[in-house]
Amino acid sequence: MKKLCLLGLFVTLASQSVLADNPPAPIENKDAFISNLMKQMTLQEKIGQLRLISIGPEMPREMIRKEIAAGNIGGTFNSITRDENRPMQDAAMRSRLKIPMFFAYDVIHGHRTIFPIPLALASSWDMDAIYRSGRIAAKEAAADSIDITFAPMVDISRDPRWGRTSEGFGEDTYLVSRIAGVMVKAFQGSGANAADSIMASVKHFALYGAVEGGRDYNTVDMSPVKMYQDYLPPYRAAIDAGAGGVMVALNSINGIPATANTWLMNDLLRKEWGFKGLAVSDHGAIFELIKHGVARDGREAAKLAIKAGIDMSMNDSLYGKELPGLLKAGEIEQSDIDNAVREVLAAKYDMGLFKEPYLRIGKAEDDPADVYADSRMHRADARDVARRSLVLLENRNQTLPLKKTAKIALVGPLAKAPIDMMGSWAAAGRPALSVTVYDGMARALGGESKLIYARGANITGDKKVLDYLNFLNFDAPEVVDDPRPAQVLIDEAVKAAKEADVVVAAVGESRGMSHESSSRTELNIPASQRELIKALKTTGKPLVLVLMNGRPLSLLEEKQQADAILETWFSGTEGGNAIADVLFGDYNPSGKLPITFPRSVGQIPTYYNHLSIGRPFTPGKPGNYTSQYFDDTTGPLYPFGYGLSYTTFSLSDMALSSTTLNKTGKLDASITLENTGERDGETVVQLYIQDVTGSIIRPVKELKNFRKVMLKAGEKKVIHFDITEDDLKFFNAQLKYAAEPGKFNVQIGLDSQDVKQQSFELL
Ligand code: BGC
């Protein structure tokens, strides 16, 4: 109540204090309200609004509050409870103009309840489930006083060496764009100004996933057609869905860092796409313009960034330090600063903060006694979304599902790994709340008596890698290392395996291996764990691999060794239960890969929708002078869109309603899907189109639609897809988006390789 009065007072004051020179502006009129407010702001207050600082040891809280009260900070990130943020908003309310603060956080795949990592969410191909995960994340974050998230991350990633592959939704433009829109709508709910919503700021604008060699923060050099066609659409989809913010990428694009890139930020984002929201730099990115070698000092860096249209500077002090001098010297215009300030204030307005600065902070008496109280968690949803995201890669002799009567040896360094369960960027998630694979299996079995556990191996036997993974966490290392000799661990696991009917090995990466800056030169399971798998294989017991990893792995050997492989990614707080649901058949897996799995790291890139070439490799007709690696089989290990089920599905031949399509017409592509197995199950029917001849070379195929379909055992269903001219459009050499008449192949399959095909002509 007190806060509401304060707010009323603020709104009145905000209007009254302009009475002398400006007529009062009603808060309902956004533009007038903001213009009025800006007329009252000093230069220092304006520049203060452009400063986004990280709550952390660099700046004590007391100092932060002082700075806020002096009007020197626009927003903070990394403080995640109402009682942490309330004093900061109180400080803002003590500032001269009482401009509210906003509180940001990386809410990427859940807030307190952690959902599967984004790459796993994409594996569900289930837009309702993905929406649910985002909506719950927003509700939990908003209830903890967060106003804005730095998400969704929609960088197309086609190089799995890149550690941040885990944080995105895979390699495909269409799928990632669909998810981008869904996530924005989920975060923002009925509007970014709703008390249970948070504003989305899509990242990392742009092309961050295409860093050369998969090495983080590296350069990107890309043709305009490829940008427009493959890499930019997901950001555009997020913006079209109403994302209020954009986070600018750390990489350069064709020689100009994104943070200084006026083409990117002004011509493309604002002019061409009509974006009117908030543009924030990534962490320290303005300062890094010096290191990129485009600014000789901080002054020039600040000038380049403000000129490019970077509204807020994240965690560097350059705007505060340099903008006044640049303005005085006439090197930047007042309008450069004003444009940025207007966008910050507009974002705050859109978050509902001018009407109610305490919208998400609420009253102290309502603060939760325990922010992790079970009543605040969303475990059932997390479990359901997690099991939808698991991908069954192999299942020979119906090794899975396991019988609950079986004696099971559970081994591997990831079987009891609560922190890894959460994956990277796990927001406010707590490892102690994670259900591990061991917990989940033990619960499903009604106790631990039939489960024999042995660690079997460490994550890595390489001390350098271990040190890297723990470099931030020396006090409580994230990757725990069992000091016993590797052979002792293996012998223990082999003994457990011999006593059991079946072996489940939880192996793969620790979460830090698929994280920001964690690029890899190899994609295999670390050697220590491969030794374990080899030893387990010698026991002759059926071997199930439960993989945990944040990127495609090269699994050539494991594909042969294992009887079953379940790709579980990092599946979140309820991951262990979800995995047990699938292992024991209480849930029939339905996930499909959103990214190609290569046979080896040398094959990269292996994305399915590559351009046609003059001398393609023809399967079954090996020979010289076609495009291939002669020393390995050509093609991926597991293709995009692939994933098995405990039932089997078949597709009839496809029917097209016509062999021609005119520009205003519509074609119907239909196919009968049949569940030919003995269990009910869900699969994803995928529609691909190939533009056979174009004015520029077109991809061999492109995903254009899909449907996740549930069928009872023995059930059949006809699936229809509409095809219109819109599905055939692409950016030509002049970057004009249009379809060209000619022949098109339509393919429908349950993955991107095994498809039925028909053709038509666009007239
Ligand atoms: C990352 C961003 C993140 C930011 C704030 C940066 O290092 O690149 O994705 O949003 O930190 O935590």
PDB file of C-alpha atoms in Angstrom, residues 130-224:
ATOM      1  CA  ILE A 130       8.619 -25.169 -24.863  1.00  0.00           C
ATOM      2  CA  TYR A 131       6.075 -22.438 -24.210  1.00  0.00           C
ATOM      3  CA  ARG A 132       5.267 -23.976 -20.838  1.00  0.00           C
ATOM      4  CA  SER A 133       8.935 -23.984 -19.839  1.00  0.00           C
ATOM      5  CA  GLY A 134       9.314 -20.304 -20.761  1.00  0.00           C
ATOM      6  CA  ARG A 135       6.089 -19.221 -19.114  1.00  0.00           C
ATOM      7  CA  ILE A 136       6.981 -20.945 -15.856  1.00  0.00           C
ATOM      8  CA  ALA A 137      10.480 -19.484 -15.965  1.00  0.00           C
ATOM      9  CA  ALA A 138       8.943 -16.028 -16.409  1.00  0.00           C
ATOM     10  CA  LYS A 139       6.487 -16.505 -13.575  1.00  0.00           C
ATOM     11  CA  GLU A 140       9.151 -17.733 -11.198  1.00  0.00           C
ATOM     12  CA  ALA A 141      11.550 -14.957 -12.170  1.00  0.00           C
ATOM     13  CA  ALA A 142       8.905 -12.236 -11.982  1.00  0.00           C
ATOM     14  CA  ALA A 143       7.869 -13.514  -8.564  1.00  0.00           C
ATOM     15  CA  ASP A 144      11.489 -12.979  -7.547  1.00  0.00           C
ATOM     16  CA  SER A 145      11.496  -9.372  -8.820  1.00  0.00           C
ATOM     17  CA  ILE A 146      13.194  -9.935 -12.177  1.00  0.00           C
ATOM     18  CA  ASP A 147      11.935  -7.587 -14.908  1.00  0.00           C
ATOM     19  CA  ILE A 148      13.898  -8.673 -17.945  1.00  0.00           C
ATOM     20  CA  THR A 149      15.832 -11.702 -19.143  1.00  0.00           C
ATOM     21  CA  PHE A 150      18.760 -11.947 -21.517  1.00  0.00           C
ATOM     22  CA  ALA A 151      17.018 -14.634 -23.561  1.00  0.00           C
ATOM     23  CA  PRO A 152      16.070 -16.333 -25.785  1.00  0.00           C
ATOM     24  CA  MET A 153      19.437 -17.150 -27.280  1.00  0.00           C
ATOM     25  CA  VAL A 154      18.637 -17.934 -30.905  1.00  0.00           C
ATOM     26  CA  ASP A 155      22.073 -18.109 -32.495  1.00  0.00           C
ATOM     27  CA  ILE A 156      22.077 -20.777 -35.190  1.00  0.00           C
ATOM     28  CA  SER A 157      24.873 -23.198 -34.330  1.00  0.00           C
ATOM     29  CA  ARG A 158      26.341 -25.427 -36.948  1.00  0.00           C
ATOM     30  CA  ASP A 159      29.682 -25.976 -35.342  1.00  0.00           C
ATOM     31  CA  PRO A 160      29.346 -28.143 -32.258  1.00  0.00           C
ATOM     32  CA  ARG A 161      32.858 -27.294 -31.171  1.00  0.00           C
ATOM     33  CA  TRP A 162      31.266 -24.065 -29.950  1.00  0.00           C
ATOM     34  CA  GLY A 163      30.451 -24.456 -26.256  1.00  0.00           C
ATOM     35  CA  ARG A 164      27.367 -22.297 -26.457  1.00  0.00           C
ATOM     36  CA  THR A 165      25.695 -24.758 -28.804  1.00  0.00           C
ATOM     37  CA  SER A 166      23.999 -25.972 -25.608  1.00  0.00           C
ATOM     38  CA  GLU A 167      22.372 -22.585 -25.096  1.00  0.00           C
ATOM     39  CA  GLY A 168      20.727 -22.357 -28.501  1.00  0.00           C
ATOM     40  CA  PHE A 169      18.070 -24.337 -30.307  1.00  0.00           C
ATOM     41  CA  GLY A 170      20.223 -26.029 -32.916  1.00  0.00           C
ATOM     42  CA  GLU A 171      21.207 -25.715 -36.548  1.00  0.00           C
ATOM     43  CA  ASP A 172      17.967 -25.142 -38.404  1.00  0.00           C
ATOM     44  CA  THR A 173      16.654 -21.703 -39.305  1.00  0.00           C
ATOM     45  CA  TYR A 174      12.993 -22.675 -39.422  1.00  0.00           C
ATOM     46  CA  LEU A 175      12.939 -24.642 -36.175  1.00  0.00           C
ATOM     47  CA  VAL A 176      14.957 -22.044 -34.272  1.00  0.00           C
ATOM     48  CA  SER A 177      12.753 -19.238 -35.617  1.00  0.00           C
ATOM     49  CA  ARG A 178       9.607 -21.031 -34.488  1.00  0.00           C
ATOM     50  CA  ILE A 179      11.059 -21.537 -31.033  1.00  0.00           C
ATOM     51  CA  ALA A 180      12.320 -17.946 -30.881  1.00  0.00           C
ATOM     52  CA  GLY A 181       8.778 -16.657 -31.275  1.00  0.00           C
ATOM     53  CA  VAL A 182       7.382 -19.138 -28.785  1.00  0.00           C
ATOM     54  CA  MET A 183       9.955 -18.247 -26.134  1.00  0.00           C
ATOM     55  CA  VAL A 184       9.366 -14.519 -26.485  1.00  0.00           C
ATOM     56  CA  LYS A 185       5.631 -15.018 -26.121  1.00  0.00           C
ATOM     57  CA  ALA A 186       6.208 -17.292 -23.150  1.00  0.00           C
ATOM     58  CA  PHE A 187       8.455 -14.813 -21.331  1.00  0.00           C
ATOM     59  CA  GLN A 188       6.273 -11.825 -22.070  1.00  0.00           C
ATOM     60  CA  GLY A 189       2.933 -13.551 -21.499  1.00  0.00           C
ATOM     61  CA  SER A 190       0.013 -11.163 -21.765  1.00  0.00           C
ATOM     62  CA  GLY A 191       2.539  -8.308 -22.098  1.00  0.00           C
ATOM     63  CA  ALA A 192       5.936  -7.325 -20.757  1.00  0.00           C
ATOM     64  CA  ASN A 193       4.087  -5.029 -18.348  1.00  0.00           C
ATOM     65  CA  ALA A 194       2.264  -7.889 -16.619  1.00  0.00           C
ATOM     66  CA  ALA A 195       3.287  -8.682 -13.065  1.00  0.00           C
ATOM     67  CA  ASP A 196       3.919 -12.316 -13.987  1.00  0.00           C
ATOM     68  CA  SER A 197       5.893 -11.574 -17.152  1.00  0.00           C
ATOM     69  CA  ILE A 198       9.437 -10.593 -17.897  1.00  0.00           C
ATOM     70  CA  MET A 199      10.688  -8.756 -20.948  1.00  0.00           C
ATOM     71  CA  ALA A 200      12.632 -10.869 -23.435  1.00  0.00           C
ATOM     72  CA  SER A 201      15.852  -9.606 -24.952  1.00  0.00           C
ATOM     73  CA  VAL A 202      16.869 -11.798 -27.814  1.00  0.00           C
ATOM     74  CA  LYS A 203      20.559 -12.573 -28.205  1.00  0.00           C
ATOM     75  CA  HIS A 204      23.240 -12.513 -29.398  1.00  0.00           C
ATOM     76  CA  PHE A 205      22.639 -10.115 -32.207  1.00  0.00           C
ATOM     77  CA  ALA A 206      23.986 -11.254 -34.544  1.00  0.00           C
ATOM     78  CA  LEU A 207      25.508 -14.418 -35.972  1.00  0.00           C
ATOM     79  CA  TYR A 208      27.340 -15.358 -32.773  1.00  0.00           C
ATOM     80  CA  GLY A 209      26.854 -19.067 -33.519  1.00  0.00           C
ATOM     81  CA  ALA A 210      28.951 -18.756 -36.648  1.00  0.00           C
ATOM     82  CA  VAL A 211      32.220 -17.850 -34.919  1.00  0.00           C
ATOM     83  CA  GLU A 212      35.100 -19.163 -36.954  1.00  0.00           C
ATOM     84  CA  GLY A 213      36.276 -22.626 -35.925  1.00  0.00           C
ATOM     85  CA  GLY A 214      33.648 -22.780 -33.203  1.00  0.00           C
ATOM     86  CA  ARG A 215      36.054 -20.778 -31.055  1.00  0.00           C
ATOM     87  CA  ASP A 216      34.115 -18.526 -28.742  1.00  0.00           C
ATOM     88  CA  TYR A 217      34.203 -14.759 -29.279  1.00  0.00           C
ATOM     89  CA  ASN A 218      35.873 -15.275 -32.646  1.00  0.00           C
ATOM     90  CA  THR A 219      35.216 -13.387 -35.859  1.00  0.00           C
ATOM     91  CA  VAL A 220      32.356 -14.062 -38.279  1.00  0.00           C
ATOM     92  CA  ASP A 221      32.741 -13.562 -41.978  1.00  0.00           C
ATOM     93  CA  MET A 222      29.575 -14.300 -43.915  1.00  0.00           C
ATOM     94  CA  SER A 223      27.925 -13.477 -47.190  1.00  0.00           C
ATOM     95  CA  PRO A 224      24.810 -11.296 -47.019  1.00  0.00           C
TER      96      PRO A 224
END
